[in-house]
């Protein structure tokens, strides 16, 4: 028996309970995969002690590798001494032990007799040749052996590199790619068997070139990070901070792999760690994990290493205004030309860094990747660049950049004198609507045709690919668009309309509210349902505070109260629509965005959706129906009339502005219902959401019945909550104004000044929401919080 791309992988073993092995096991458990984590038998006591210690450590790590604490129970600890029989039921075995070829070979020989005849064996090595490893694998396993390179931390990093061997069956790789994409939610790139594969090879080259040019042009580390972060379309951690986060010892290990294995690389002289970095490592200053590396925090001050003296100096210096202005130019070609023409050292530094990466990828493309698209995705997904290096080059004008690189090669300015390949001059770019260029075959390579990708209606694209078809507009205003996807994006995909917000961060203002209500009416008349989905995160950051500014400044509180009422009407329209309204969420779903999801017939959430009612942070309270929904749910779930027992957790979530750190945790808090669906791959949200609409429509969807009355906890319930708030205030956990807001929320969810058990309706609670919301809005401290959020984009606890 062999695997096909559609064969299920239901049970997985991970060999090695170190940092990567344990976190790979954690992510497998996050995905609901039955997982066995192996390590050596302990010298004394419980033979599984090493694996058990690793599982215990998973609960303590930040960022959390587990999506909820209970997921650790999905991992079975095991050891190589007594538990190898457990391998017989595993469909996939991932080896993640130390980077020693002899150790890996010994382990493969030990486990081989216990593997199922169909099981795939994959190594998570990042530094050893997959072909050399394959040679050490027993013959009967070689057709089912390959490389599978997760990036750290596995839960959060989208990229996984798959590396074939000459003897590996195509079905094995297809099955793995399908599993990684569908079940683990990953973006898969197939790399060639070269040292450090694609992402680390190019990403670390870029970092080493940046370090070299920083020294050449005399650019401080903090200025380098200011220049090579978001201003260049890269993560905030930029260059030196990234090295600290990764770990200086880990970074040096990857560099050493390049030093030891890339002797023929024309840039080999670059592959060495600077002496100042070696000194830090020798001193145990390894970066973030030791709280000291290239940077260290002393109190509120961030200090930076001065490589010349070896001492820490004050950090925080920014790039020059002149160069920042050049980087703001939206015209990529003009920007790159201006940087190259500028005599400012910082501009010359950026040009040199970009130039040398472009030079490198052009020369190495044929050796490391099947095509240019795989290079760009590897760097985007593995290093967090907004655009891959080939995309950046193509955007900047392919031939103009090529000519500039050739000039610098001739002038001896580049890090290698190797000429650009002939194909570079013969082309106008590498990405086209027909596919991406392969330097090894001189052909354009299209997307994978594995069936799993049919679930991704709007997958990630590279610059130069055919533009996505977002279908026929059914309704549109300046804030929303209701549209029908074309049939080309999926079977029968054109029968269920999609509503997308056009506002910044998908915030909610008056026209979004009007657009949702209008779209629901259209869907009720002509379609089986409606999906609220955006092609990019977040789902919504909530109410548009800026849109309330004019009314707020003029004291026109009546206009704001009208908008609050419309917010509530919109939530109710979502809930009681005659057809199912499904929310498809990724990224943040805060405040009003969370309230919309709470009212949807069903939510399909990407597992990394962070959901919360966070209005307390701006001195307000949930007034789009969030308090009402929790009050209603608590009443329905209460046993023996004890509403407060259920309500207290809901209340604390609102009062403490609690945000779920995963969709699963959001479900446990109560923001999502048990019937809501969590998917691992964000690119499948629309596919699954439309499938949910079809399933509900096919079963004869019936809108919820509006409750005529439900019981509330009353003033005695609010008094009990108030007593808890007093304890929190006296313990210093909340401020006096937080206490005031908390009391308002408590009185709303308990139904106001009524007896316990009093029957109320939804409008009663919604009226309380509006009244208390408006009361807070008129308070000076709330106004301070709102202005602070608008100005600094973070909450003020006054």
Short mmCIF file of C-alpha atoms in Angstrom, two decimals, residues 217-424:
data_model
loop_
_atom_site.label_atom_id
_atom_site.label_comp_id
_atom_site.label_asym_id
_atom_site.label_seq_id
_atom_site.Cartn_x
_atom_site.Cartn_y
_atom_site.Cartn_z
CA UNK A 217 28.63 52.27 5.17
CA UNK A 218 28.92 52.88 8.91
CA UNK A 219 25.21 52.44 9.68
CA UNK A 220 24.26 51.86 13.32
CA UNK A 221 22.37 48.67 14.19
CA UNK A 222 19.25 50.56 15.30
CA UNK A 223 19.22 52.61 12.10
CA UNK A 224 19.66 49.43 10.06
CA UNK A 225 16.58 47.97 11.74
CA UNK A 226 14.63 51.16 11.14
CA UNK A 227 15.53 51.00 7.45
CA UNK A 228 15.10 47.25 6.88
CA UNK A 229 11.79 46.76 8.69
CA UNK A 230 8.33 47.99 7.62
CA UNK A 231 9.83 50.81 5.54
CA UNK A 232 11.17 48.09 3.25
CA UNK A 233 8.06 45.90 3.50
CA UNK A 234 9.57 43.58 6.08
CA UNK A 235 8.68 42.67 9.70
CA UNK A 236 9.22 45.10 12.57
CA UNK A 237 12.04 42.89 13.83
CA UNK A 238 13.95 43.87 10.66
CA UNK A 239 17.52 42.48 10.69
CA UNK A 240 19.37 42.61 14.01
CA UNK A 241 16.24 42.24 16.11
CA UNK A 242 15.32 39.19 14.02
CA UNK A 243 18.68 37.63 14.87
CA UNK A 244 17.94 38.22 18.57
CA UNK A 245 14.47 36.68 18.26
CA UNK A 246 15.73 33.63 16.34
CA UNK A 247 18.63 33.21 18.76
CA UNK A 248 22.17 34.24 17.93
CA UNK A 249 23.38 30.68 18.40
CA UNK A 250 20.71 29.39 16.01
CA UNK A 251 21.58 32.07 13.47
CA UNK A 252 25.27 31.19 13.75
CA UNK A 253 24.44 27.50 13.28
CA UNK A 254 22.63 28.21 10.02
CA UNK A 255 25.55 30.36 8.86
CA UNK A 256 28.01 27.59 9.74
CA UNK A 257 26.01 25.16 7.61
CA UNK A 258 26.51 27.53 4.68
CA UNK A 259 30.21 27.88 5.52
CA UNK A 260 30.74 24.13 5.68
CA UNK A 261 28.60 23.03 2.75
CA UNK A 262 28.69 25.84 0.19
CA UNK A 263 32.39 25.95 -0.63
CA UNK A 264 31.63 26.40 -4.34
CA UNK A 265 29.20 29.26 -3.81
CA UNK A 266 30.68 32.45 -5.37
CA UNK A 267 29.59 34.34 -2.23
CA UNK A 268 31.25 31.88 0.16
CA UNK A 269 33.44 34.58 1.75
CA UNK A 270 30.27 36.22 3.08
CA UNK A 271 29.19 33.09 4.97
CA UNK A 272 30.82 33.77 8.32
CA UNK A 273 29.59 35.20 11.59
CA UNK A 274 31.18 38.51 12.60
CA UNK A 275 33.62 38.41 15.47
CA UNK A 276 31.43 40.66 17.64
CA UNK A 277 28.58 38.13 17.25
CA UNK A 278 30.86 35.23 18.20
CA UNK A 279 31.83 37.12 21.36
CA UNK A 280 28.17 37.57 22.31
CA UNK A 281 27.52 33.86 21.84
CA UNK A 282 30.61 32.93 23.90
CA UNK A 283 29.33 35.19 26.68
CA UNK A 284 25.92 33.49 26.65
CA UNK A 285 24.17 36.59 25.28
CA UNK A 286 22.03 34.67 22.78
CA UNK A 287 19.28 37.19 22.17
CA UNK A 288 15.68 37.23 23.33
CA UNK A 289 15.82 33.86 25.10
CA UNK A 290 18.61 35.12 27.40
CA UNK A 291 17.24 38.70 27.52
CA UNK A 292 20.48 40.00 26.12
CA UNK A 293 21.98 39.86 22.66
CA UNK A 294 22.47 42.56 20.06
CA UNK A 295 19.89 44.52 22.03
CA UNK A 296 19.00 44.42 25.71
CA UNK A 297 16.37 46.20 27.75
CA UNK A 298 17.33 48.00 30.94
CA UNK A 299 14.22 49.33 32.61
CA UNK A 300 12.34 51.13 29.89
CA UNK A 301 15.47 51.79 27.86
CA UNK A 302 16.58 49.62 24.95
CA UNK A 303 20.37 49.46 24.68
CA UNK A 304 22.30 48.39 21.60
CA UNK A 305 25.65 46.71 21.19
CA UNK A 306 28.41 48.91 19.83
CA UNK A 307 30.44 46.31 17.88
CA UNK A 308 33.59 48.44 17.96
CA UNK A 309 33.80 48.72 21.76
CA UNK A 310 31.77 45.65 22.72
CA UNK A 311 29.77 47.85 25.10
CA UNK A 312 26.04 48.59 25.12
CA UNK A 313 25.01 52.12 24.20
CA UNK A 314 21.72 53.97 24.03
CA UNK A 315 19.59 52.78 21.11
CA UNK A 316 16.52 54.08 19.35
CA UNK A 317 18.14 56.22 16.66
CA UNK A 318 16.08 56.45 13.46
CA UNK A 319 16.87 56.74 9.78
CA UNK A 320 17.38 60.17 8.19
CA UNK A 321 14.35 62.11 6.98
CA UNK A 322 15.89 62.33 3.52
CA UNK A 323 16.06 58.56 3.03
CA UNK A 324 12.71 57.95 4.72
CA UNK A 325 11.17 60.28 2.15
CA UNK A 326 12.72 58.25 -0.68
CA UNK A 327 11.34 55.03 0.78
CA UNK A 328 7.80 56.45 0.90
CA UNK A 329 7.64 56.79 -2.88
CA UNK A 330 4.86 54.37 -4.02
CA UNK A 331 6.46 54.05 -7.47
CA UNK A 332 8.86 51.13 -6.96
CA UNK A 333 10.94 51.89 -10.05
CA UNK A 334 11.36 55.55 -9.13
CA UNK A 335 12.15 54.65 -5.53
CA UNK A 336 14.92 52.20 -6.43
CA UNK A 337 16.39 54.61 -8.99
CA UNK A 338 16.40 57.42 -6.42
CA UNK A 339 18.06 55.26 -3.77
CA UNK A 340 20.81 54.27 -6.20
CA UNK A 341 21.33 57.85 -7.35
CA UNK A 342 21.45 59.29 -3.83
CA UNK A 343 24.82 59.93 -2.23
CA UNK A 344 23.41 59.51 1.27
CA UNK A 345 25.13 56.53 2.97
CA UNK A 346 21.79 55.14 4.16
CA UNK A 347 20.39 55.19 0.61
CA UNK A 348 23.53 53.56 -0.77
CA UNK A 349 23.29 50.96 2.02
CA UNK A 350 19.72 50.00 1.07
CA UNK A 351 20.54 49.82 -2.62
CA UNK A 352 23.55 47.59 -1.91
CA UNK A 353 21.46 45.24 0.26
CA UNK A 354 18.73 44.91 -2.36
CA UNK A 355 21.16 44.65 -5.27
CA UNK A 356 23.15 41.82 -3.74
CA UNK A 357 20.06 39.77 -2.90
CA UNK A 358 18.79 40.21 -6.47
CA UNK A 359 22.21 39.26 -7.83
CA UNK A 360 22.29 36.18 -5.61
CA UNK A 361 18.82 34.84 -6.41
CA UNK A 362 19.38 35.28 -10.14
CA UNK A 363 22.53 33.18 -10.04
CA UNK A 364 21.21 30.56 -7.61
CA UNK A 365 17.60 30.15 -8.85
CA UNK A 366 18.36 27.08 -10.98
CA UNK A 367 20.11 25.36 -8.06
CA UNK A 368 17.71 25.93 -5.17
CA UNK A 369 14.15 26.07 -6.52
CA UNK A 370 11.93 24.81 -9.27
CA UNK A 371 10.78 28.32 -10.15
CA UNK A 372 10.84 31.96 -9.04
CA UNK A 373 7.38 31.80 -7.44
CA UNK A 374 8.62 29.24 -4.92
CA UNK A 375 11.48 31.56 -3.97
CA UNK A 376 9.15 34.49 -3.40
CA UNK A 377 6.64 32.46 -1.37
CA UNK A 378 9.43 30.93 0.72
CA UNK A 379 10.76 34.35 1.69
CA UNK A 380 7.30 35.85 2.24
CA UNK A 381 6.10 32.96 4.36
CA UNK A 382 9.37 32.14 6.10
CA UNK A 383 10.77 35.63 6.70
CA UNK A 384 7.63 37.77 6.62
CA UNK A 385 8.47 40.00 3.65
CA UNK A 386 5.45 41.67 2.05
CA UNK A 387 6.92 40.94 -1.36
CA UNK A 388 9.42 38.28 -2.33
CA UNK A 389 12.78 39.38 -3.79
CA UNK A 390 11.84 38.52 -7.39
CA UNK A 391 8.57 40.42 -6.99
CA UNK A 392 10.45 43.47 -5.70
CA UNK A 393 12.84 43.30 -8.63
CA UNK A 394 10.03 42.96 -11.17
CA UNK A 395 8.10 45.86 -9.59
CA UNK A 396 11.21 48.05 -9.75
CA UNK A 397 11.65 47.49 -13.51
CA UNK A 398 13.33 44.24 -14.44
CA UNK A 399 15.70 45.43 -17.15
CA UNK A 400 16.59 48.71 -15.42
CA UNK A 401 17.58 46.84 -12.26
CA UNK A 402 19.50 44.22 -14.26
CA UNK A 403 21.46 46.96 -16.02
CA UNK A 404 22.25 48.62 -12.68
CA UNK A 405 23.45 45.35 -11.19
CA UNK A 406 25.69 44.74 -14.22
CA UNK A 407 27.17 48.23 -13.85
CA UNK A 408 27.98 47.57 -10.20
CA UNK A 409 29.48 44.16 -11.04
CA UNK A 410 31.73 45.83 -13.63
CA UNK A 411 32.69 48.53 -11.12
CA UNK A 412 33.60 45.94 -8.48
CA UNK A 413 30.93 47.13 -6.04
CA UNK A 414 29.12 43.81 -5.61
CA UNK A 415 29.96 41.06 -3.14
CA UNK A 416 30.73 38.69 -6.03
CA UNK A 417 31.99 39.29 -9.55
CA UNK A 418 29.84 36.46 -10.92
CA UNK A 419 27.94 37.74 -13.99
CA UNK A 420 24.17 37.71 -14.13
CA UNK A 421 22.84 34.64 -16.01
CA UNK A 422 21.97 35.20 -19.67
CA UNK A 423 18.29 34.48 -19.01
CA UNK A 424 18.04 37.64 -16.88
#
